[in-house]
Coordinates of C-alpha atoms and ligand atoms in Angstrom, one line a residue:
M1 CA -21.4 14.1 0.4
L2 CA -18.8 13.9 -2.3
D3 CA -18.4 10.3 -3.3
S4 CA -15.0 8.7 -3.9
K5 CA -15.4 8.3 -7.7
T6 CA -16.0 12.1 -7.9
I7 CA -13.1 12.8 -5.7
R8 CA -10.7 10.8 -7.9
Q9 CA -12.1 12.3 -11.0
Q10 CA -11.8 15.9 -9.7
F11 CA -8.1 15.2 -9.0
L12 CA -7.5 14.0 -12.5
D13 CA -9.6 16.8 -14.1
F14 CA -7.8 19.4 -12.0
F15 CA -4.4 18.4 -13.2
Q16 CA -5.6 17.8 -16.8
E17 CA -6.7 21.4 -16.8
K18 CA -3.1 22.3 -15.7
G19 CA -1.7 20.7 -18.8
H20 CA -1.1 17.2 -17.4
Q21 CA -1.5 14.0 -19.5
I22 CA -3.6 11.5 -17.6
V23 CA -2.1 8.1 -17.8
P24 CA -3.3 4.7 -16.5
S25 CA -1.9 3.0 -13.3
A26 CA 1.0 0.7 -13.9
P27 CA 0.4 -2.9 -12.8
L28 CA 1.1 -3.8 -9.1
V29 CA 3.6 -6.3 -10.3
L30 CA 6.5 -4.7 -12.2
K31 CA 8.0 -7.3 -14.4
N32 CA 10.8 -5.1 -15.6
D33 CA 12.2 -3.8 -12.3
P34 CA 14.3 -6.3 -10.4
T35 CA 14.7 -3.9 -7.5
L36 CA 11.1 -3.8 -6.6
M37 CA 8.7 -6.7 -5.9
F38 CA 5.6 -4.6 -6.2
T39 CA 4.8 -1.1 -7.2
N40 CA 4.9 0.8 -3.9
S41 CA 4.6 4.4 -5.1
G42 CA 3.3 6.5 -8.0
M43 CA 6.8 7.3 -9.3
A44 CA 7.9 3.6 -9.7
Q45 CA 6.7 3.5 -13.3
F46 CA 8.5 6.8 -14.1
K47 CA 11.9 5.9 -12.5
D48 CA 13.7 5.8 -15.9
Y49 CA 12.7 9.4 -16.6
F50 CA 14.3 10.6 -13.4
L51 CA 17.4 8.5 -14.0
G52 CA 17.7 10.0 -17.4
N53 CA 17.5 6.5 -19.0
K54 CA 14.5 7.5 -21.0
V55 CA 12.9 10.7 -22.2
A56 CA 9.4 11.3 -20.8
P57 CA 6.9 11.5 -23.6
F58 CA 5.0 14.2 -21.6
K59 CA 6.4 16.8 -19.4
R60 CA 3.4 16.8 -17.1
V61 CA 1.6 13.6 -16.0
A62 CA -1.0 12.7 -13.5
D63 CA -2.7 9.5 -12.5
T64 CA -3.9 7.2 -9.7
Q65 CA -1.5 4.4 -9.1
K66 CA -2.3 1.1 -7.4
C67 CA 0.3 0.6 -4.7
L68 CA 1.2 -2.3 -2.4
R69 CA 3.3 -1.8 0.7
V70 CA 3.9 -5.2 2.2
S71 CA 7.5 -5.8 1.6
G72 CA 10.9 -4.1 1.5
K73 CA 11.4 -0.5 2.5
H74 CA 7.7 0.2 2.9
N75 CA 6.0 -2.6 4.8
D76 CA 2.7 -1.5 6.5
L77 CA 1.2 -5.0 6.9
E78 CA 1.3 -5.0 10.7
E79 CA -0.5 -1.7 10.9
V80 CA -3.4 -2.8 8.6
G81 CA -6.7 -3.2 10.3
H82 CA -5.3 -2.1 13.7
D83 CA -4.9 1.5 12.5
T84 CA -7.4 3.1 10.3
Y85 CA -5.2 4.8 7.6
H86 CA -2.6 2.3 6.4
H87 CA -3.5 -0.3 3.8
T88 CA -1.7 -3.0 2.1
M89 CA -3.0 -1.9 -1.3
F90 CA -4.0 1.7 -1.7
E91 CA -4.3 4.3 -4.5
M92 CA -1.8 7.0 -4.7
L93 CA -2.9 10.0 -6.6
G94 CA 0.0 11.8 -8.2
N95 CA 1.2 14.6 -10.4
W96 CA 4.6 14.8 -12.0
S97 CA 6.8 17.4 -13.7
F98 CA 9.6 15.9 -15.7
G99 CA 12.0 18.9 -16.0
D100 CA 9.1 21.3 -16.3
Y101 CA 7.4 23.2 -13.4
F102 CA 8.9 23.1 -9.9
K103 CA 8.1 24.0 -6.3
K104 CA 6.1 27.2 -6.9
E105 CA 3.4 25.5 -9.1
A106 CA 3.4 22.2 -7.2
I107 CA 2.8 23.9 -3.9
E108 CA 0.3 26.4 -5.3
W109 CA -1.7 23.7 -7.0
S110 CA -1.8 21.4 -4.1
W111 CA -3.1 24.3 -2.0
E112 CA -5.6 25.2 -4.6
L113 CA -6.9 21.7 -5.1
L114 CA -7.3 21.0 -1.3
T115 CA -8.8 24.2 -0.3
E116 CA -10.7 25.5 -3.3
V117 CA -11.8 22.3 -5.2
Y118 CA -12.2 20.0 -2.2
K119 CA -12.9 22.8 0.2
L120 CA -10.9 21.4 3.1
P121 CA -10.6 23.8 6.0
K122 CA -7.4 25.8 5.8
D123 CA -6.9 26.0 9.5
R124 CA -6.7 22.2 9.7
L125 CA -3.8 21.9 7.3
Y126 CA -0.1 21.6 8.1
A127 CA 3.0 21.5 5.9
T128 CA 6.4 20.1 6.6
V129 CA 9.6 21.4 5.1
F130 CA 13.1 20.0 5.1
E131 CA 15.1 21.6 7.9
G132 CA 18.5 20.9 6.3
D133 CA 21.4 19.0 7.7
A134 CA 24.6 20.9 8.3
K135 CA 26.7 17.8 9.0
D136 CA 25.8 16.3 5.6
N137 CA 26.0 19.7 3.8
M138 CA 22.3 19.6 2.9
P139 CA 20.6 23.0 2.7
Q140 CA 17.3 23.9 4.3
D141 CA 14.5 24.0 1.8
S142 CA 14.0 27.8 2.1
E143 CA 12.2 28.0 -1.2
A144 CA 9.4 25.6 0.0
L145 CA 9.3 27.5 3.3
A146 CA 8.8 30.8 1.6
L147 CA 6.1 29.4 -0.6
W148 CA 4.1 27.8 2.2
K149 CA 4.3 31.1 4.2
Q150 CA 2.0 32.6 1.5
Y151 CA -0.7 30.2 2.5
L152 CA -0.1 29.0 6.1
P153 CA 0.7 30.8 9.3
D154 CA 4.1 30.0 10.8
D155 CA 2.7 27.7 13.5
H156 CA 1.2 25.5 10.7
I157 CA 4.6 24.9 9.1
L158 CA 6.9 22.4 10.6
F159 CA 10.5 21.4 9.9
G160 CA 11.4 17.8 9.3
N161 CA 14.7 15.9 9.2
K162 CA 16.4 13.8 6.6
K163 CA 14.3 10.8 7.4
D164 CA 10.9 12.4 6.9
N165 CA 11.7 15.2 4.5
F166 CA 14.4 14.2 2.2
W167 CA 13.9 11.7 -0.5
E168 CA 16.6 9.6 -2.2
M169 CA 16.3 7.0 -4.8
G170 CA 19.3 5.1 -3.5
E171 CA 22.8 5.4 -2.4
T172 CA 23.5 7.6 -5.4
G173 CA 21.1 9.2 -7.9
P174 CA 18.4 11.9 -8.0
C175 CA 17.2 13.2 -4.7
G176 CA 15.8 16.2 -3.0
P177 CA 13.7 17.7 -0.2
C178 CA 10.1 16.9 0.2
S179 CA 7.2 18.7 1.7
E180 CA 4.3 16.9 3.2
I181 CA 0.8 18.0 3.9
H182 CA -1.0 16.8 7.0
I183 CA -4.5 17.3 8.1
D184 CA -6.1 17.5 11.6
L185 CA -9.5 15.9 11.6
R186 CA -10.2 16.0 15.3
D187 CA -13.1 17.7 17.0
A188 CA -12.6 21.4 17.9
S189 CA -12.7 20.4 21.6
E190 CA -9.8 18.0 21.2
I191 CA -7.9 20.6 19.3
A192 CA -8.3 23.1 22.1
K193 CA -6.6 20.7 24.4
M194 CA -3.6 20.1 22.1
P195 CA -2.7 21.8 18.9
G196 CA -2.4 19.7 15.8
R197 CA 1.2 20.6 15.2
D198 CA 2.1 18.5 18.3
L199 CA 0.6 15.5 16.7
V200 CA 1.9 15.7 13.1
N201 CA 3.9 12.5 12.3
N202 CA 2.9 11.0 15.7
D203 CA 0.7 8.1 14.7
H204 CA -2.5 9.9 15.6
P205 CA -5.4 8.4 13.6
Q206 CA -7.0 11.8 13.1
V207 CA -3.9 13.8 12.4
V208 CA -2.6 12.2 9.2
E209 CA -0.3 12.8 6.3
I210 CA -2.2 13.1 3.1
W211 CA 0.1 14.3 0.5
N212 CA 3.9 14.2 -0.2
N213 CA 5.5 16.6 -2.7
V214 CA 9.1 15.5 -3.6
F215 CA 11.3 18.1 -5.3
M216 CA 14.2 16.3 -7.1
Q217 CA 16.9 18.9 -7.5
F218 CA 20.1 17.1 -6.6
Q219 CA 22.2 14.3 -7.7
R220 CA 23.8 12.3 -4.9
M221 CA 27.4 11.5 -6.1
A222 CA 29.4 8.4 -5.2
D223 CA 31.5 10.6 -2.8
G224 CA 28.4 11.6 -0.9
S225 CA 28.2 15.1 -2.2
L226 CA 25.1 16.8 -3.7
Q227 CA 25.3 18.3 -7.2
P228 CA 22.4 20.3 -8.7
L229 CA 20.4 18.4 -11.3
P230 CA 20.2 20.1 -14.7
D231 CA 16.6 19.0 -15.0
R232 CA 14.5 19.4 -11.8
H233 CA 11.5 17.2 -11.3
V234 CA 8.3 17.1 -9.2
D235 CA 7.0 13.8 -7.9
T236 CA 3.9 13.9 -5.7
G237 CA 1.8 11.2 -4.0
M238 CA -1.5 11.6 -2.2
G239 CA -3.3 8.8 -0.4
F240 CA -6.7 8.5 -2.1
E241 CA -8.4 6.7 0.8
R242 CA -7.1 9.2 3.3
L243 CA -8.2 12.1 1.1
C244 CA -11.7 10.6 1.0
M245 CA -11.8 10.3 4.8
A246 CA -10.9 14.0 5.1
I247 CA -13.4 15.2 2.5
Q248 CA -16.2 12.9 3.7
G249 CA -15.6 13.9 7.3
K250 CA -15.0 10.4 8.5
Q251 CA -12.9 9.1 11.4
S252 CA -11.3 6.3 9.4
N253 CA -10.6 5.3 5.9
Y254 CA -12.8 2.3 6.4
D255 CA -15.8 4.6 7.0
T256 CA -15.6 6.1 3.5
D257 CA -17.5 4.7 0.5
V258 CA -14.2 3.2 -0.7
F259 CA -14.5 0.5 2.0
Q260 CA -18.0 0.6 3.4
P261 CA -19.7 -1.6 0.7
T262 CA -17.2 -4.4 1.3
I263 CA -17.4 -4.0 5.1
Q264 CA -21.2 -4.1 5.1
F265 CA -21.1 -7.2 2.9
I266 CA -18.7 -8.9 5.3
A267 CA -20.8 -7.8 8.3
A268 CA -24.0 -9.1 6.7
K269 CA -22.4 -12.5 5.8
S270 CA -20.9 -13.0 9.2
G271 CA -24.0 -11.9 11.1
K272 CA -22.0 -9.4 13.0
K273 CA -22.3 -5.6 13.0
Y274 CA -19.4 -3.3 12.2
G275 CA -18.6 -0.9 15.0
E276 CA -19.7 -3.1 17.9
N277 CA -16.7 -5.0 18.9
R278 CA -13.0 -4.2 18.6
Q279 CA -11.9 -7.7 17.6
T280 CA -14.5 -8.3 15.0
D281 CA -14.0 -4.7 13.6
V282 CA -10.3 -5.3 13.2
A283 CA -11.1 -8.6 11.4
M284 CA -13.6 -6.9 9.1
R285 CA -11.1 -4.2 8.2
V286 CA -8.3 -6.7 7.6
L287 CA -10.6 -8.7 5.2
A288 CA -11.8 -5.5 3.4
D289 CA -8.2 -4.4 3.0
H290 CA -6.5 -7.7 2.1
I291 CA -9.1 -8.8 -0.5
R292 CA -8.2 -5.7 -2.5
A293 CA -4.5 -6.4 -2.4
I294 CA -5.1 -10.1 -3.3
A295 CA -7.6 -9.5 -6.1
F296 CA -5.8 -6.7 -7.8
T297 CA -2.4 -8.4 -7.6
V298 CA -3.8 -11.6 -9.1
A299 CA -5.5 -9.6 -11.8
D300 CA -2.2 -8.0 -12.6
G301 CA -0.5 -11.3 -13.2
Q302 CA 0.8 -12.5 -9.8
L303 CA -0.6 -15.8 -8.6
P304 CA -0.1 -17.0 -5.1
S305 CA 2.8 -19.4 -4.9
N306 CA 5.5 -20.7 -2.6
N307 CA 8.2 -18.1 -3.3
K308 CA 8.9 -14.4 -3.8
A309 CA 6.0 -12.2 -4.8
G310 CA 3.7 -15.1 -5.1
Y311 CA 4.4 -16.0 -1.4
V312 CA 3.7 -12.5 -0.3
I313 CA 0.3 -12.7 -1.8
R314 CA -0.3 -16.2 -0.3
R315 CA 0.7 -14.8 3.1
I316 CA -1.7 -12.0 2.9
L317 CA -4.5 -14.3 1.8
R318 CA -3.8 -16.8 4.6
R319 CA -3.7 -14.0 7.1
A320 CA -7.1 -12.9 5.9
V321 CA -8.5 -16.4 5.9
R322 CA -7.5 -16.9 9.5
Y323 CA -9.0 -13.5 10.7
G324 CA -12.2 -14.5 9.0
Y325 CA -12.1 -18.0 10.5
T326 CA -11.3 -17.1 14.0
F327 CA -13.2 -13.8 14.5
L328 CA -16.0 -13.8 12.0
G329 CA -16.9 -17.5 11.8
F330 CA -16.1 -18.0 8.1
K331 CA -15.4 -21.8 8.0
E332 CA -15.8 -22.1 4.3
P333 CA -14.1 -20.1 1.5
F334 CA -15.5 -16.6 1.7
L335 CA -13.1 -14.0 0.4
H336 CA -13.7 -14.9 -3.2
T337 CA -17.3 -13.8 -2.9
L338 CA -16.0 -10.2 -2.5
V339 CA -14.4 -10.1 -5.9
P340 CA -17.5 -9.3 -7.9
L341 CA -18.3 -6.4 -5.6
L342 CA -14.8 -5.0 -6.0
A343 CA -14.8 -5.6 -9.8
D344 CA -17.9 -3.5 -10.1
Q345 CA -16.8 -0.8 -7.8
F346 CA -13.5 -0.2 -9.6
S347 CA -14.6 -1.1 -13.2
G348 CA -14.3 2.6 -14.2
V349 CA -10.8 3.1 -13.0
F350 CA -9.2 -0.3 -12.9
P351 CA -11.1 -2.4 -15.5
E352 CA -8.6 -5.2 -15.4
L353 CA -10.4 -6.8 -12.4
K354 CA -13.8 -6.8 -14.0
A355 CA -12.3 -8.3 -17.2
Q356 CA -10.9 -11.3 -15.3
Q357 CA -13.4 -11.4 -12.4
D358 CA -14.3 -15.1 -12.6
F359 CA -10.8 -16.2 -12.9
V360 CA -9.5 -14.1 -10.0
A361 CA -12.4 -15.3 -7.8
K362 CA -11.6 -19.0 -8.7
V363 CA -7.9 -18.6 -7.9
I364 CA -8.8 -17.1 -4.5
Q365 CA -11.4 -19.7 -3.8
E366 CA -9.0 -22.5 -4.4
E367 CA -6.4 -20.9 -2.3
E368 CA -8.8 -20.4 0.5
A369 CA -10.1 -24.0 0.3
A370 CA -6.5 -25.4 0.4
F371 CA -5.6 -23.4 3.5
L372 CA -8.9 -24.1 5.3
R373 CA -8.1 -27.8 5.0
T374 CA -5.2 -27.5 7.4
L375 CA -6.1 -24.3 9.3
E376 CA -8.2 -25.9 12.0
V377 CA -5.7 -28.6 13.0
G378 CA -2.9 -26.0 13.0
L379 CA -4.9 -23.7 15.2
R380 CA -5.7 -26.5 17.6
K381 CA -2.0 -27.3 17.8
L382 CA -1.3 -23.6 18.6
D383 CA -4.0 -23.5 21.1
E384 CA -2.5 -26.5 23.0
I385 CA 0.8 -24.7 23.1
V386 CA -0.8 -21.6 24.5
K387 CA -2.6 -23.6 27.1
S388 CA 0.6 -25.4 28.1
G389 CA 1.9 -22.1 29.6
V390 CA 5.1 -21.8 27.7
Q391 CA 6.4 -18.3 26.8
T392 CA 8.1 -19.1 23.5
I393 CA 6.9 -21.3 20.7
E394 CA 9.8 -23.5 19.7
G395 CA 11.4 -23.1 16.2
K396 CA 10.6 -26.8 15.5
V397 CA 6.9 -26.2 16.1
V398 CA 6.8 -23.0 14.1
F399 CA 8.4 -24.9 11.3
E400 CA 6.0 -27.8 11.5
L401 CA 3.1 -25.3 11.4
Y402 CA 4.7 -23.8 8.3
D403 CA 5.6 -27.0 6.6
T404 CA 2.7 -29.3 7.4
F405 CA -0.2 -26.8 8.1
G406 CA 0.8 -24.0 5.7
F407 CA 1.1 -21.3 8.4
P408 CA 3.4 -18.5 7.2
L409 CA 5.9 -17.4 9.8
D410 CA 4.2 -14.0 10.3
L411 CA 0.9 -15.6 10.9
T412 CA 2.2 -17.8 13.7
A413 CA 4.0 -14.8 15.1
L414 CA 0.7 -12.8 15.0
I415 CA -1.3 -15.5 16.8
A416 CA 1.5 -15.9 19.3
R417 CA 1.4 -12.1 19.9
E418 CA -2.3 -12.2 20.4
N419 CA -1.7 -14.7 23.2
G420 CA 1.2 -12.9 24.8
L421 CA 3.8 -15.4 23.4
V422 CA 6.8 -15.0 21.2
I423 CA 8.2 -17.4 18.6
D424 CA 11.7 -18.7 18.2
E425 CA 12.5 -17.3 14.8
V426 CA 16.2 -18.3 14.8
G427 CA 15.2 -21.9 15.5
F428 CA 12.6 -21.7 12.7
Q429 CA 15.2 -20.5 10.3
A430 CA 17.6 -23.3 11.3
E431 CA 14.8 -25.9 10.6
M432 CA 14.1 -24.2 7.3
A433 CA 17.8 -24.3 6.3
A434 CA 18.0 -27.9 7.2
Q435 CA 15.0 -28.7 5.1
K436 CA 16.3 -26.8 2.1
A437 CA 19.6 -28.7 2.3
R438 CA 17.6 -32.0 2.4
S439 CA 15.6 -31.2 -0.7
R440 CA 18.2 -29.4 -2.7
N441 CA 18.4 -32.1 -5.2
A442 CA 14.8 -33.0 -5.3
A443 CA 12.9 -31.3 -8.1
T444 CA 10.2 -29.0 -7.0
T445 CA 7.5 -27.4 -9.0
E446 CA 7.1 -24.0 -7.4
A447 CA 4.0 -23.1 -9.2
G448 CA 2.1 -26.1 -7.9
D449 CA -1.0 -26.5 -10.0
W450 CA -0.2 -23.6 -12.2
V451 CA 1.7 -23.9 -15.4
I452 CA 3.6 -20.9 -16.3
L453 CA 4.7 -20.4 -19.8
L454 CA 7.3 -18.0 -21.1
E455 CA 7.8 -16.2 -17.8
D456 CA 11.1 -14.4 -17.8
E457 CA 12.3 -10.9 -17.5
E458 CA 11.9 -10.3 -21.2
S459 CA 8.1 -11.0 -21.2
E460 CA 5.1 -9.0 -20.3
F461 CA 2.0 -10.4 -18.6
V462 CA -1.0 -10.2 -21.0
G463 CA -3.6 -12.3 -19.3
Y464 CA -4.8 -15.7 -18.2
D465 CA -6.1 -18.5 -20.2
Y466 CA -7.9 -21.6 -19.3
M467 CA -7.1 -25.2 -20.1
Q468 CA -9.5 -28.1 -19.7
T469 CA -7.7 -29.6 -16.7
N470 CA -7.2 -28.1 -13.3
A471 CA -4.2 -26.2 -14.5
R472 CA -4.1 -22.8 -16.0
V473 CA -1.8 -21.3 -18.5
I474 CA -0.6 -17.8 -17.9
K475 CA 0.3 -16.1 -21.1
Y476 CA 3.2 -13.9 -21.4
R477 CA 4.1 -11.9 -24.5
A478 CA 7.7 -11.7 -25.3
V479 CA 8.9 -8.1 -25.4
Ligands
ATP1 P1 3.0 7.4 6.5 O1 4.0 8.3 7.1 O2 1.6 7.7 6.9 O3 3.3 5.9 6.6 P2 4.5 7.7 4.1 O4 5.3 8.9 4.4 O5 5.1 6.4 4.3 O6 3.1 7.7 4.9 P3 4.7 8.4 1.3 O7 5.7 7.4 0.9 O8 5.1 9.8 1.5 O9 3.9 7.8 2.6 O10 3.4 8.2 0.3 C1 2.6 9.3 -0.2 C2 1.2 9.3 0.4 O11 0.6 8.0 0.3 C3 1.2 9.5 1.9 O12 1.2 10.9 2.2 C4 -0.2 8.9 2.3 O13 -1.2 9.7 2.1 C5 -0.3 7.7 1.4 N1 0.1 6.4 2.0 C6 1.3 6.0 2.3 N2 1.3 4.7 2.8 C7 0.0 4.4 2.8 C8 -0.7 3.2 3.2 N3 0.0 2.1 3.6 N4 -2.0 3.1 3.0 C9 -2.7 4.2 2.6 N5 -2.1 5.4 2.2 C10 -0.8 5.4 2.3
MG2 MG1 4.9 4.9 5.7
MG3 MG1 5.3 9.8 6.4
MG4 MG1 5.5 10.8 3.3

């Protein structure tokens, strides 16, 4: 079986041989992009090249990019653990052409890589092509269609609409059609009952999208019209964990060697087996997923805190702690013990975790300990509410759980859902607003125990440093 390290390396080698410069992943936290809280795609770090603000130093680039999809336009958090192919943090393999090659090479190479290097079965692959939109004066992508016809029979090519097959950076700016590759990993007997094409883009866990090829060829103008771009670009993104699932012949990303070491560690420590019970399986997957997001984000300079990106990380962590507590019996801090495992597993590709392993583990351990101090009482409170037979958890209670017991809103909503209840979110927001008004003049230190030096838009995160006290100093280098 091809292991995940080899799969990643083969991707990079393949594109290097085709003249691409291999570059490192950008950090998960983009300090110089106010429009994006976290890096959520491979192209994020190259945005300025597409916008024409900067000239790309290389015309062809490839990499594996750490991505986080837990906020904004892409938020996959609710899927994680319940489905088997969406993660909070994942690796996006990508190749780019900045004004160099275009559709012909991009499609040819994606086909060559998948079928000749990785030897994925051709009859299991599907491609989607932009169908056009007459109302909006957008042409069908007949070029991509003709190219795919060289490799795939007609019934393996599907047309997609603006939503799925046309990419735009924003209201205005570079844009263009995209072409996705999907793979059908079901048993032959299942395929005989229903062709894969009926399941493409249908949330089927074994018929999944693996690769997206975006062809930037237009500029969306302020009046809504499309103008051809003088320089046309290619931007592709392939889900590494999904690719591993396909190549390794697994049913789930979590069954690949990307996640199995973590899952087996969690299983052993909890005294439960993976694959025996749906509820504990989901919990193990959530932990295996969330710890990656937390560990790599902390390593990239974002500490858990009470607002913005820091609170996103705190929410993910608390969600994981509660899954571990309720379903796997982890009553003491546990997540931090997974850090050394991850640090070793990814030391070759993302050495930043290994380099700061002890610090990252310590941050996570303290966060876990802090939440575990209030979790049990909060859960008991919720339990009483569930038992009382109400349908809706009052905003006042949701707020108390948030304010006194550290339950993020989405965590209370999740537990409510598990018990067939809903929460009064409007009531919660009202309580929240009232509290903000009360404390408007009171000085708050948002970073809590952490002392942040020099953090502003003009600085770049360079690493953590220790002080003798409980507090840490985060170093930023002015840029
Ligand atoms: P999906 O439709 O499955 O949510 P997407 O269309 O949102 O995927 P893209 O933005 O096209 O995804 O990203 C490129 C590739 O990254 C996808 O083809 C997929 O393989 C992978 N990918 C996207 N989101 C995730 C995720 N949350 N976890 C793991 N891989 C992902
Ligand atoms: Mg998506
Ligand atoms: Mg999609
Ligand atoms: Mg896509």
